[in-house]
Short mmCIF file of C-alpha atoms in Angstrom, two decimals:
data_model
loop_
_atom_site.label_atom_id
_atom_site.label_comp_id
_atom_site.label_asym_id
_atom_site.label_seq_id
_atom_site.Cartn_x
_atom_site.Cartn_y
_atom_site.Cartn_z
CA MET A 22 -198.40 -212.66 -3.79
CA PHE A 23 -200.56 -214.02 -1.40
CA LYS A 24 -198.55 -215.23 1.75
CA GLY A 25 -198.34 -218.81 1.85
CA LEU A 26 -199.56 -219.78 -1.69
CA LYS A 27 -197.02 -221.69 -3.25
CA PRO A 28 -196.61 -223.06 -6.78
CA ILE A 29 -197.00 -226.97 -6.91
CA VAL A 30 -195.61 -229.65 -9.41
CA TYR A 31 -198.53 -230.68 -11.98
CA GLY A 32 -198.01 -232.17 -15.53
CA GLY A 33 -194.21 -232.42 -14.82
CA HIS A 34 -193.80 -228.32 -14.13
CA GLU A 35 -194.67 -225.94 -11.55
CA VAL A 36 -198.00 -224.13 -11.62
CA TRP A 37 -200.08 -222.37 -9.17
CA PRO A 38 -202.65 -224.23 -7.28
CA LEU A 39 -205.36 -222.27 -9.15
CA ILE A 40 -207.68 -224.31 -11.19
CA GLU A 41 -210.11 -222.91 -13.83
CA GLY A 42 -213.43 -224.69 -13.08
CA GLY A 43 -214.87 -226.77 -15.89
CA LYS A 44 -218.05 -225.57 -17.19
CA GLY A 45 -219.93 -227.83 -20.04
CA VAL A 46 -221.37 -227.03 -23.11
CA ALA A 47 -218.94 -224.62 -24.60
CA VAL A 48 -218.44 -222.38 -21.73
CA SER A 49 -215.13 -223.35 -20.56
CA ASN A 50 -212.98 -223.43 -24.28
CA HIS A 51 -209.99 -222.93 -25.67
CA GLN A 52 -210.03 -218.99 -24.77
CA SER A 53 -210.33 -219.09 -21.38
CA SER A 54 -208.54 -222.12 -20.51
CA GLY A 55 -205.87 -221.46 -22.68
CA ALA A 56 -205.37 -218.10 -21.27
CA TRP A 57 -205.82 -219.62 -17.42
CA ALA A 58 -202.95 -222.32 -18.50
CA ALA A 59 -200.80 -219.18 -19.85
CA ALA A 60 -201.05 -217.17 -16.78
CA GLY A 61 -199.42 -220.08 -14.85
CA GLY A 62 -202.56 -221.99 -13.56
CA ILE A 63 -204.69 -224.95 -14.63
CA GLY A 64 -206.95 -224.13 -17.40
CA THR A 65 -209.96 -226.59 -17.75
CA VAL A 66 -211.20 -227.13 -21.24
CA SER A 67 -215.05 -228.71 -21.18
CA ALA A 68 -215.38 -231.78 -22.98
CA VAL A 69 -219.19 -232.06 -22.55
CA ASN A 70 -220.32 -231.25 -26.38
CA ALA A 71 -217.73 -228.52 -26.82
CA ASP A 72 -217.72 -226.50 -30.37
CA SER A 73 -215.81 -227.36 -33.43
CA TYR A 74 -215.74 -224.48 -36.05
CA ASP A 75 -216.06 -224.15 -39.87
CA ALA A 76 -213.11 -222.71 -42.15
CA ASP A 77 -214.05 -219.16 -41.09
CA GLY A 78 -213.88 -219.77 -37.37
CA ASN A 79 -217.84 -219.81 -36.86
CA PRO A 80 -218.79 -222.31 -34.28
CA ILE A 81 -220.38 -225.56 -36.09
CA PRO A 82 -224.53 -225.97 -34.98
CA GLN A 83 -224.93 -229.12 -33.64
CA VAL A 84 -227.61 -230.43 -35.76
CA TYR A 85 -228.84 -233.77 -35.42
CA HIS A 86 -230.43 -235.78 -38.74
CA GLY A 87 -230.79 -239.30 -37.35
CA ARG A 88 -234.22 -240.34 -37.52
CA THR A 89 -234.35 -242.49 -34.17
CA ARG A 90 -232.32 -241.52 -30.85
CA PRO A 91 -229.78 -243.92 -30.87
CA LEU A 92 -228.65 -242.53 -34.52
CA ARG A 93 -228.84 -238.98 -33.02
CA HIS A 94 -226.82 -240.31 -30.23
CA GLN A 95 -224.04 -241.27 -32.19
CA GLU A 96 -223.98 -237.86 -33.85
CA LEU A 97 -223.63 -236.31 -30.52
CA ILE A 98 -220.79 -238.44 -29.52
CA GLN A 99 -218.91 -237.40 -32.59
CA TYR A 100 -219.84 -233.74 -32.14
CA ALA A 101 -218.51 -233.95 -28.73
CA ILE A 102 -215.15 -235.86 -29.68
CA ASP A 103 -214.35 -233.26 -32.52
CA GLY A 104 -215.49 -230.33 -30.47
CA ALA A 105 -213.11 -231.39 -27.51
CA VAL A 106 -210.06 -232.41 -29.69
CA GLU A 107 -210.28 -229.02 -31.29
CA GLN A 108 -210.57 -227.12 -28.03
CA VAL A 109 -207.80 -228.66 -26.38
CA LYS A 110 -205.59 -227.83 -29.51
CA ARG A 111 -206.11 -224.31 -29.73
CA ALA A 112 -205.95 -224.22 -25.87
CA PHE A 113 -202.68 -225.83 -25.86
CA GLU A 114 -201.35 -223.62 -28.65
CA ILE A 115 -202.62 -220.54 -26.35
CA SER A 116 -201.01 -221.64 -23.18
CA GLY A 117 -197.48 -221.44 -24.99
CA GLY A 118 -196.38 -224.26 -23.00
CA LYS A 119 -197.14 -222.69 -19.59
CA GLY A 120 -199.41 -223.96 -16.72
CA ALA A 121 -201.47 -227.09 -17.79
CA ILE A 122 -204.44 -228.23 -19.41
CA ASN A 123 -207.17 -230.19 -17.99
CA ILE A 124 -210.36 -231.66 -19.42
CA ASN A 125 -213.67 -231.93 -17.51
CA VAL A 126 -215.98 -234.37 -18.52
CA LEU A 127 -219.85 -235.44 -16.42
CA TRP A 128 -219.89 -239.16 -15.90
CA GLU A 129 -223.20 -239.37 -16.47
CA MET A 130 -223.06 -237.37 -19.70
CA GLY A 131 -224.32 -239.55 -22.56
CA GLY A 132 -221.31 -241.40 -24.29
CA ALA A 133 -218.94 -240.41 -21.59
CA GLN A 134 -216.42 -243.18 -21.83
CA PRO A 135 -216.05 -243.53 -25.51
CA ILE A 136 -215.81 -239.92 -25.89
CA LEU A 137 -213.03 -239.65 -22.90
CA GLN A 138 -211.13 -242.51 -24.74
CA GLU A 139 -211.16 -240.75 -28.34
CA VAL A 140 -210.66 -237.25 -27.06
CA LEU A 141 -207.31 -238.76 -25.07
CA SER A 142 -205.97 -240.86 -27.71
CA ARG A 143 -206.38 -237.86 -30.25
CA THR A 144 -204.86 -235.14 -28.02
CA LYS A 145 -201.62 -236.73 -26.42
CA GLY A 146 -199.23 -234.49 -24.61
CA MET A 147 -201.69 -231.79 -24.52
CA ILE A 148 -203.58 -232.88 -21.83
CA ALA A 149 -202.25 -233.18 -18.38
CA GLY A 150 -205.45 -234.30 -16.57
CA VAL A 151 -209.13 -235.04 -16.25
CA THR A 152 -211.45 -233.69 -14.00
CA CYS A 153 -214.74 -235.61 -13.56
CA GLY A 154 -218.04 -235.70 -11.31
CA ALA A 155 -221.88 -235.91 -11.79
CA GLY A 156 -221.81 -239.73 -10.86
CA MET A 157 -219.56 -242.20 -9.45
CA PRO A 158 -216.73 -242.37 -12.41
CA TYR A 159 -215.45 -245.63 -11.12
CA LYS A 160 -213.73 -246.41 -14.60
CA LEU A 161 -212.09 -242.77 -14.68
CA SER A 162 -208.88 -244.00 -13.22
CA GLU A 163 -208.73 -246.96 -15.38
CA ILE A 164 -209.02 -244.50 -18.78
CA ALA A 165 -206.76 -242.11 -17.36
CA ALA A 166 -203.98 -244.87 -16.58
CA GLN A 167 -204.54 -246.34 -20.30
CA HIS A 168 -203.46 -242.88 -21.80
CA GLY A 169 -200.71 -241.81 -19.28
CA VAL A 170 -202.69 -238.67 -17.81
CA SER A 171 -203.69 -237.86 -14.37
CA TYR A 172 -207.53 -237.88 -12.95
CA LEU A 173 -209.07 -235.77 -10.24
CA PRO A 174 -212.43 -237.13 -9.40
CA ILE A 175 -214.55 -234.58 -8.03
CA VAL A 176 -216.63 -235.64 -4.77
CA SER A 177 -218.57 -233.75 -2.41
CA SER A 178 -217.70 -236.20 0.76
CA GLY A 179 -215.34 -238.32 1.88
CA ARG A 180 -217.62 -241.23 2.08
CA ALA A 181 -218.03 -240.77 -2.19
CA PHE A 182 -214.47 -240.77 -2.42
CA ARG A 183 -213.94 -243.83 -0.15
CA ALA A 184 -216.26 -245.73 -2.38
CA LEU A 185 -214.36 -244.91 -5.59
CA TRP A 186 -211.03 -245.42 -3.92
CA LYS A 187 -212.01 -248.87 -2.19
CA ARG A 188 -213.12 -250.04 -5.72
CA ALA A 189 -211.15 -248.71 -8.33
CA TYR A 190 -208.94 -245.56 -7.74
CA SER A 191 -206.45 -247.81 -5.42
CA LYS A 192 -205.46 -249.90 -8.57
CA ALA A 193 -204.27 -246.59 -10.30
CA ALA A 194 -203.05 -244.77 -7.23
CA GLU A 195 -200.10 -243.34 -9.12
CA TRP A 196 -202.20 -241.32 -11.71
CA LEU A 197 -204.47 -239.37 -8.82
CA ALA A 198 -203.30 -236.15 -9.15
CA ALA A 199 -205.71 -234.42 -6.65
CA VAL A 200 -209.04 -234.82 -5.31
CA VAL A 201 -211.77 -232.20 -6.26
CA TYR A 202 -214.11 -231.13 -3.22
CA GLU A 203 -217.14 -229.46 -4.93
CA ASP A 204 -219.03 -227.81 -2.16
CA PRO A 205 -222.76 -229.11 -2.65
CA TRP A 206 -224.44 -226.11 -0.92
CA LEU A 207 -221.92 -223.06 -2.73
CA ALA A 208 -220.95 -224.30 -6.50
CA GLY A 209 -222.53 -223.85 -9.71
CA GLY A 210 -223.91 -226.26 -12.06
CA HIS A 211 -224.39 -229.96 -10.86
CA ASN A 212 -223.53 -231.02 -7.72
CA GLY A 213 -223.53 -234.31 -5.31
CA LEU A 214 -226.18 -233.25 -2.70
CA SER A 215 -226.81 -236.85 -1.24
CA ASN A 216 -230.27 -237.96 0.06
CA ALA A 217 -228.60 -238.03 3.64
CA GLU A 218 -228.04 -234.18 2.95
CA ASP A 219 -230.54 -231.42 3.45
CA PRO A 220 -230.41 -228.62 0.43
CA ASN A 221 -231.67 -226.02 2.95
CA LYS A 222 -229.21 -226.88 5.38
CA PRO A 223 -225.56 -225.95 4.45
CA GLU A 224 -222.75 -227.49 5.84
CA ALA A 225 -219.58 -225.49 6.59
CA PRO A 226 -216.80 -226.93 4.34
CA TYR A 227 -213.82 -227.08 6.52
CA ALA A 228 -215.08 -230.36 8.61
CA ARG A 229 -216.03 -232.13 5.15
CA VAL A 230 -212.82 -231.37 3.56
CA LYS A 231 -210.89 -232.62 6.96
CA ALA A 232 -213.36 -235.58 6.56
CA LEU A 233 -211.94 -236.17 3.21
CA ARG A 234 -208.44 -235.93 3.92
CA ASP A 235 -208.95 -238.41 6.74
CA VAL A 236 -210.13 -240.84 4.08
CA MET A 237 -207.20 -239.81 1.94
CA ARG A 238 -204.95 -240.81 4.89
CA GLU A 239 -206.69 -244.04 5.65
CA GLY A 240 -206.12 -245.06 1.92
CA GLY A 241 -202.25 -244.19 2.00
CA ILE A 242 -202.66 -241.05 -0.05
CA PRO A 243 -199.49 -238.97 1.09
CA ASP A 244 -200.67 -235.11 2.17
CA THR A 245 -198.84 -233.74 -0.97
CA THR A 246 -201.83 -235.10 -3.14
CA PRO A 247 -203.93 -231.83 -3.03
CA ILE A 248 -207.49 -231.46 -2.34
CA VAL A 249 -209.13 -228.76 -4.41
CA MET A 250 -211.61 -226.47 -2.81
CA ALA A 251 -214.37 -226.01 -5.20
CA GLY A 252 -217.44 -223.88 -4.59
CA GLY A 253 -217.92 -220.51 -3.00
CA VAL A 254 -213.94 -219.40 -3.50
CA TRP A 255 -213.62 -215.86 -4.67
CA HIS A 256 -210.59 -214.16 -2.27
CA LEU A 257 -208.23 -216.42 -1.41
CA ARG A 258 -207.73 -214.21 1.77
CA ASP A 259 -211.16 -215.96 2.72
CA TRP A 260 -209.03 -219.57 3.07
CA ASN A 261 -206.13 -218.09 4.93
CA ASP A 262 -206.52 -220.55 7.41
CA TRP A 263 -206.32 -223.20 5.13
CA ILE A 264 -203.20 -222.59 3.65
CA ASP A 265 -200.26 -224.69 5.17
CA ASN A 266 -202.77 -226.34 7.48
CA PRO A 267 -201.30 -229.57 8.97
CA GLU A 268 -205.12 -230.93 9.28
CA LEU A 269 -205.97 -230.47 5.55
CA GLY A 270 -202.80 -231.07 4.18
CA SER A 271 -201.80 -229.49 0.50
CA ILE A 272 -205.09 -227.36 -1.01
CA ALA A 273 -205.67 -225.99 -4.41
CA PHE A 274 -208.45 -223.86 -5.34
CA GLN A 275 -210.61 -223.93 -8.10
CA PHE A 276 -212.59 -220.65 -9.71
CA GLY A 277 -215.80 -221.70 -11.81
CA THR A 278 -217.92 -218.77 -11.43
CA ARG A 279 -215.26 -215.67 -11.55
CA PRO A 280 -213.70 -216.58 -14.82
CA LEU A 281 -217.52 -216.28 -16.49
CA LEU A 282 -216.72 -212.34 -16.24
CA THR A 283 -213.29 -211.99 -18.34
CA GLN A 284 -212.82 -210.96 -21.94
CA GLU A 285 -211.78 -214.60 -23.09
CA SER A 286 -215.12 -216.01 -21.58
CA PRO A 287 -217.10 -217.25 -24.31
CA ILE A 288 -220.40 -216.47 -22.61
CA PRO A 289 -222.83 -213.65 -24.52
CA GLN A 290 -222.31 -210.05 -23.58
CA ALA A 291 -225.95 -210.59 -22.35
CA TRP A 292 -225.10 -213.00 -19.69
CA LYS A 293 -222.07 -211.22 -18.57
CA ASP A 294 -224.14 -208.05 -18.13
CA GLU A 295 -226.55 -210.60 -16.04
CA LEU A 296 -224.02 -211.27 -13.66
CA THR A 297 -223.30 -207.89 -12.41
CA LYS A 298 -226.67 -207.43 -11.52
CA LEU A 299 -227.02 -210.13 -9.02
CA GLU A 300 -227.98 -209.76 -5.51
CA GLU A 301 -227.45 -212.44 -2.73
CA GLY A 302 -229.88 -215.05 -3.03
CA ASP A 303 -230.49 -214.96 -6.71
CA ILE A 304 -228.67 -218.31 -7.15
CA LEU A 305 -230.90 -221.05 -6.75
CA LEU A 306 -230.48 -224.85 -5.77
CA HIS A 307 -232.78 -226.69 -7.34
CA LYS A 308 -233.64 -230.12 -8.79
CA PHE A 309 -235.35 -229.58 -11.98
CA SER A 310 -232.39 -230.99 -13.91
CA PRO A 311 -233.26 -233.96 -16.09
CA THR A 312 -229.92 -235.99 -14.66
CA GLY A 313 -231.70 -236.17 -11.47
CA PHE A 314 -228.82 -234.10 -9.58
CA TYR A 315 -229.47 -231.09 -7.77
CA SER A 316 -227.67 -227.86 -9.72
CA SER A 317 -227.42 -224.40 -9.08
CA ALA A 318 -228.35 -221.53 -11.49
CA ILE A 319 -229.28 -218.13 -11.61
CA ARG A 320 -233.06 -217.62 -10.89
CA ASN A 321 -234.07 -216.24 -14.00
CA PRO A 322 -237.36 -216.10 -15.89
CA PHE A 323 -236.41 -219.72 -16.98
CA LEU A 324 -236.10 -221.26 -13.85
CA ARG A 325 -239.04 -219.44 -12.47
CA ASP A 326 -241.27 -220.87 -14.71
CA LEU A 327 -240.09 -224.31 -13.78
CA GLU A 328 -240.78 -223.47 -10.34
CA SER A 329 -244.59 -222.31 -11.10
CA ARG A 330 -245.02 -225.24 -13.37
CA SER A 331 -244.32 -227.97 -10.57
CA GLU A 332 -246.58 -225.65 -8.38
CA ARG A 333 -249.47 -226.12 -10.63
CA GLN A 334 -249.65 -229.93 -9.62
CA ILE A 335 -252.02 -232.29 -8.31
CA ALA A 336 -252.25 -236.23 -7.31
CA PHE A 337 -254.42 -238.32 -9.06
CA SER A 338 -255.98 -241.84 -8.71
CA LEU A 339 -257.26 -243.94 -11.77
CA GLU A 340 -260.14 -245.05 -9.55
CA HIS A 341 -262.34 -243.32 -7.08
CA ALA A 342 -260.56 -244.40 -3.54
CA GLY A 343 -259.95 -242.70 -0.53
CA ASP A 344 -260.55 -238.87 -0.76
CA HIS A 345 -259.81 -238.95 -4.51
CA THR A 346 -263.68 -238.56 -4.96
CA HIS A 347 -264.23 -236.20 -7.83
CA GLN A 348 -263.46 -236.86 -11.68
CA LEU A 349 -261.23 -234.52 -13.27
CA ASP A 350 -263.05 -232.44 -16.02
CA VAL A 351 -260.35 -229.84 -17.54
CA GLY A 352 -257.02 -230.26 -19.00
CA VAL A 353 -257.30 -234.31 -19.84
CA LYS A 354 -259.19 -236.27 -22.39
CA GLY A 355 -261.61 -238.54 -20.60
CA LYS A 356 -262.80 -239.67 -17.26
CA ASN A 357 -260.44 -241.90 -15.51
CA PHE A 358 -258.53 -239.16 -13.59
CA TRP A 359 -259.86 -239.09 -9.71
CA VAL A 360 -258.77 -236.20 -7.58
CA THR A 361 -259.93 -234.53 -4.23
CA ARG A 362 -262.26 -231.72 -3.97
CA GLY A 363 -259.74 -229.09 -3.36
CA ASP A 364 -257.48 -230.26 -6.39
CA LEU A 365 -260.54 -230.14 -8.80
CA LEU A 366 -261.19 -226.59 -7.81
CA ARG A 367 -257.81 -225.70 -8.53
CA ALA A 368 -257.30 -227.22 -11.86
CA ARG A 369 -260.33 -225.55 -12.71
CA GLU A 370 -258.81 -221.99 -11.43
CA TRP A 371 -255.88 -222.82 -13.58
CA PHE A 372 -257.47 -223.90 -16.69
CA GLY A 373 -259.49 -220.48 -16.79
CA HIS A 374 -256.10 -218.58 -16.64
CA GLY A 375 -255.02 -220.45 -19.87
CA TYR A 376 -253.13 -223.32 -18.38
CA THR A 377 -255.36 -225.85 -20.39
CA SER A 378 -253.13 -228.95 -20.63
CA ALA A 379 -252.70 -231.68 -18.04
CA LEU A 380 -249.47 -233.77 -18.49
CA LYS A 381 -248.73 -236.89 -16.32
CA THR A 382 -245.36 -237.21 -14.64
CA PRO A 383 -243.54 -240.25 -13.20
CA ASP A 384 -245.13 -239.69 -9.76
CA ASN A 385 -248.81 -240.30 -10.43
CA THR A 386 -249.29 -236.41 -10.84
CA LEU A 387 -250.49 -233.63 -13.13
CA ILE A 388 -249.07 -230.27 -14.06
CA PHE A 389 -250.69 -227.63 -16.05
CA VAL A 390 -249.18 -226.07 -18.72
CA THR A 391 -250.28 -223.92 -21.68
CA ASP A 392 -251.05 -225.68 -24.85
CA GLU A 393 -247.97 -223.66 -26.06
CA ASP A 394 -245.80 -225.07 -23.72
CA ARG A 395 -247.02 -228.39 -23.95
CA ALA A 396 -246.37 -228.52 -27.59
CA ILE A 397 -242.56 -227.22 -26.66
CA ILE A 398 -242.32 -230.14 -24.17
CA ARG A 399 -243.43 -232.57 -26.25
CA LYS A 400 -241.22 -231.67 -29.34
CA ASP A 401 -238.14 -231.31 -27.30
CA GLN A 402 -238.69 -234.69 -25.68
CA ALA A 403 -239.41 -236.11 -29.24
CA ASP A 404 -235.63 -234.56 -30.41
CA CYS A 405 -233.93 -236.31 -27.78
CA MET A 406 -230.47 -236.77 -28.68
CA GLY A 407 -229.54 -238.74 -25.91
CA CYS A 408 -226.95 -235.97 -24.40
CA LEU A 409 -227.11 -238.01 -21.05
CA SER A 410 -226.41 -241.40 -19.60
CA HIS A 411 -229.87 -241.24 -18.09
CA CYS A 412 -232.40 -238.59 -18.83
CA GLY A 413 -235.62 -238.01 -16.71
CA PHE A 414 -236.88 -235.42 -19.42
CA SER A 415 -237.25 -237.89 -22.32
CA ALA A 416 -236.86 -241.42 -20.30
CA TRP A 417 -233.73 -241.88 -22.40
CA LYS A 418 -230.69 -244.27 -21.48
CA ASP A 419 -227.92 -244.61 -23.55
CA HIS A 420 -227.46 -248.27 -23.48
CA ASP A 421 -229.39 -251.71 -23.20
CA ASP A 422 -233.11 -250.98 -24.49
CA TYR A 423 -232.37 -247.07 -24.14
CA SER A 424 -235.24 -246.65 -21.99
CA THR A 425 -235.25 -245.80 -18.13
CA GLY A 426 -238.50 -247.58 -17.91
CA ARG A 427 -240.14 -244.41 -16.28
CA LEU A 428 -242.70 -242.00 -17.94
CA ALA A 429 -240.69 -238.84 -19.19
CA ASP A 430 -240.96 -236.01 -16.97
CA PRO A 431 -242.47 -232.68 -18.17
CA ARG A 432 -241.39 -231.08 -14.80
CA SER A 433 -237.90 -230.88 -16.08
CA PHE A 434 -236.37 -229.83 -19.50
CA CYS A 435 -233.83 -230.31 -22.25
CA ILE A 436 -230.71 -229.47 -20.81
CA GLN A 437 -228.82 -229.85 -23.89
CA LYS A 438 -230.89 -227.59 -25.87
CA THR A 439 -230.95 -224.55 -23.42
CA LEU A 440 -227.32 -224.70 -22.40
CA GLN A 441 -226.31 -224.95 -26.36
CA ASP A 442 -228.70 -221.83 -26.67
CA ALA A 443 -227.22 -219.84 -23.69
CA VAL A 444 -223.67 -219.96 -24.80
CA HIS A 445 -224.31 -219.30 -28.71
CA GLY A 446 -226.58 -216.10 -28.11
CA GLY A 447 -230.10 -217.56 -26.92
CA ASP A 448 -232.18 -214.87 -24.79
CA VAL A 449 -230.83 -214.86 -21.33
CA ASP A 450 -234.43 -214.87 -19.57
CA LYS A 451 -235.39 -217.95 -21.51
CA ASN A 452 -232.38 -220.51 -20.78
CA LEU A 453 -230.34 -222.16 -18.20
CA LEU A 454 -227.48 -220.02 -16.95
CA PHE A 455 -225.47 -221.93 -14.20
CA ALA A 456 -223.42 -220.06 -11.45
CA GLY A 457 -222.00 -220.19 -8.22
CA HIS A 458 -223.88 -218.94 -5.15
CA GLY A 459 -221.17 -216.20 -4.71
CA ALA A 460 -222.12 -214.73 -8.29
CA TYR A 461 -223.73 -211.66 -6.18
CA LYS A 462 -219.96 -210.47 -5.65
CA PHE A 463 -219.67 -209.39 -8.75
CA LYS A 464 -221.92 -206.27 -8.00
CA LYS A 465 -219.90 -206.00 -4.78
CA ASP A 466 -216.23 -206.53 -5.51
CA PRO A 467 -214.50 -203.20 -6.31
CA PHE A 468 -212.07 -204.83 -8.82
CA TYR A 469 -215.24 -204.97 -11.30
CA SER A 470 -216.44 -201.48 -10.68
CA ASN A 471 -217.34 -199.12 -13.39
CA GLY A 472 -218.02 -201.86 -15.76
CA PHE A 473 -214.43 -203.43 -15.41
CA VAL A 474 -213.77 -206.77 -17.36
CA PRO A 475 -210.56 -208.44 -16.76
CA THR A 476 -208.55 -210.71 -18.99
CA VAL A 477 -208.01 -213.90 -17.42
CA GLY A 478 -204.36 -212.86 -16.94
CA GLN A 479 -205.54 -210.07 -15.06
CA LEU A 480 -207.95 -211.90 -12.92
CA VAL A 481 -205.40 -214.44 -11.94
CA ASP A 482 -203.03 -211.88 -11.05
CA ARG A 483 -205.66 -210.41 -8.67
CA ILE A 484 -206.40 -213.62 -7.25
CA LEU A 485 -202.95 -214.34 -6.36
CA THR A 486 -202.83 -210.81 -4.14
CA GLY A 487 -205.52 -212.53 -2.20
CA ASP A 488 -208.29 -210.57 -3.66
#
């Protein structure tokens, strides 16, 4: 047992302060989270468009029949509710009453509030708490309190937590079980980099977590309420000076990337194989997500294609002005696009290489893509089912007039489509594969030598040794 690590009381009984990070769209499912709880930790079922199953145990494809986005959005909400309820029930059964089961939701997912309300009402006594990030989930505490479950907000700064506490959480303080600090430079998936922070200049987590604890103390929150360190956590021995540290108070640890490579992990074998090949630097912190948030994923051909798509980009004016003195004569219909001479030459070069379609972005620029890619982009935008509360790729909004009022952005992608395809056996080179920046350690850690893939129980036992 790693020195200093002690169980905490959560959900009414003792558990290890080790949390499985919630990974959306069927990646943290009943198998992984149930096994994590059975090993004495806190397993996390993703309640983001989780899988339901048919009578033979096969995942039910999420096919949309509605002719309009609002109708498809209602189908998506129902899929999400049914899937999450099914996953929680199965995880709870696997746990055997050990550990605890949380669910994870993204506040910016489409229909987040009705989904959360319905899932909690249909799983009473099974869910210990709700982790929630990707946005500012002010109503999280109110919903959790209504259903008698704990809430664990995910933040990336003390400043964000202060806003949540003052506006809402202080009114339901008794249900606050922990605050998750998700390091925006190290964690996989979407993260909370603010406009004041430089994605290329990572800040060490200790001072930021200490600042978060100071904010919690200002609010009268006891030091026994843990801060969960999430992002970049691999070996507990690396965090030895955090445990029993009076400056930080109670600390727990969240593991998001390591549980990907377990026998119970539901991701396809090709994805697991990809994890064992990664080198340091192979995870890209990028802003292509239609959420508008930065996120981190494996820099595979899918992401490299998005990078090159944005590089084939030029600014335009709708009139002859300034240095926009040349009319664009490739990729567009009509003569109403004025560009610089240099950009005209670049556009003609791209056109000659097969990038023959120019698509407008919300920033008065044009990107050049192949006709095939243009057709895929337009189809994906038309097929939007409203999986986000605000989507940059399709200009969808899940309330009011259902429009963000901005032009749909072809530099982004349909995140629902690619995440569903990735976890259900799609080509790993053609889909988004979220991972934390420590994923390169799979290749270096002797625990995984000779192709060894542990069970979740074996992984938790290994983590508890400090390794």
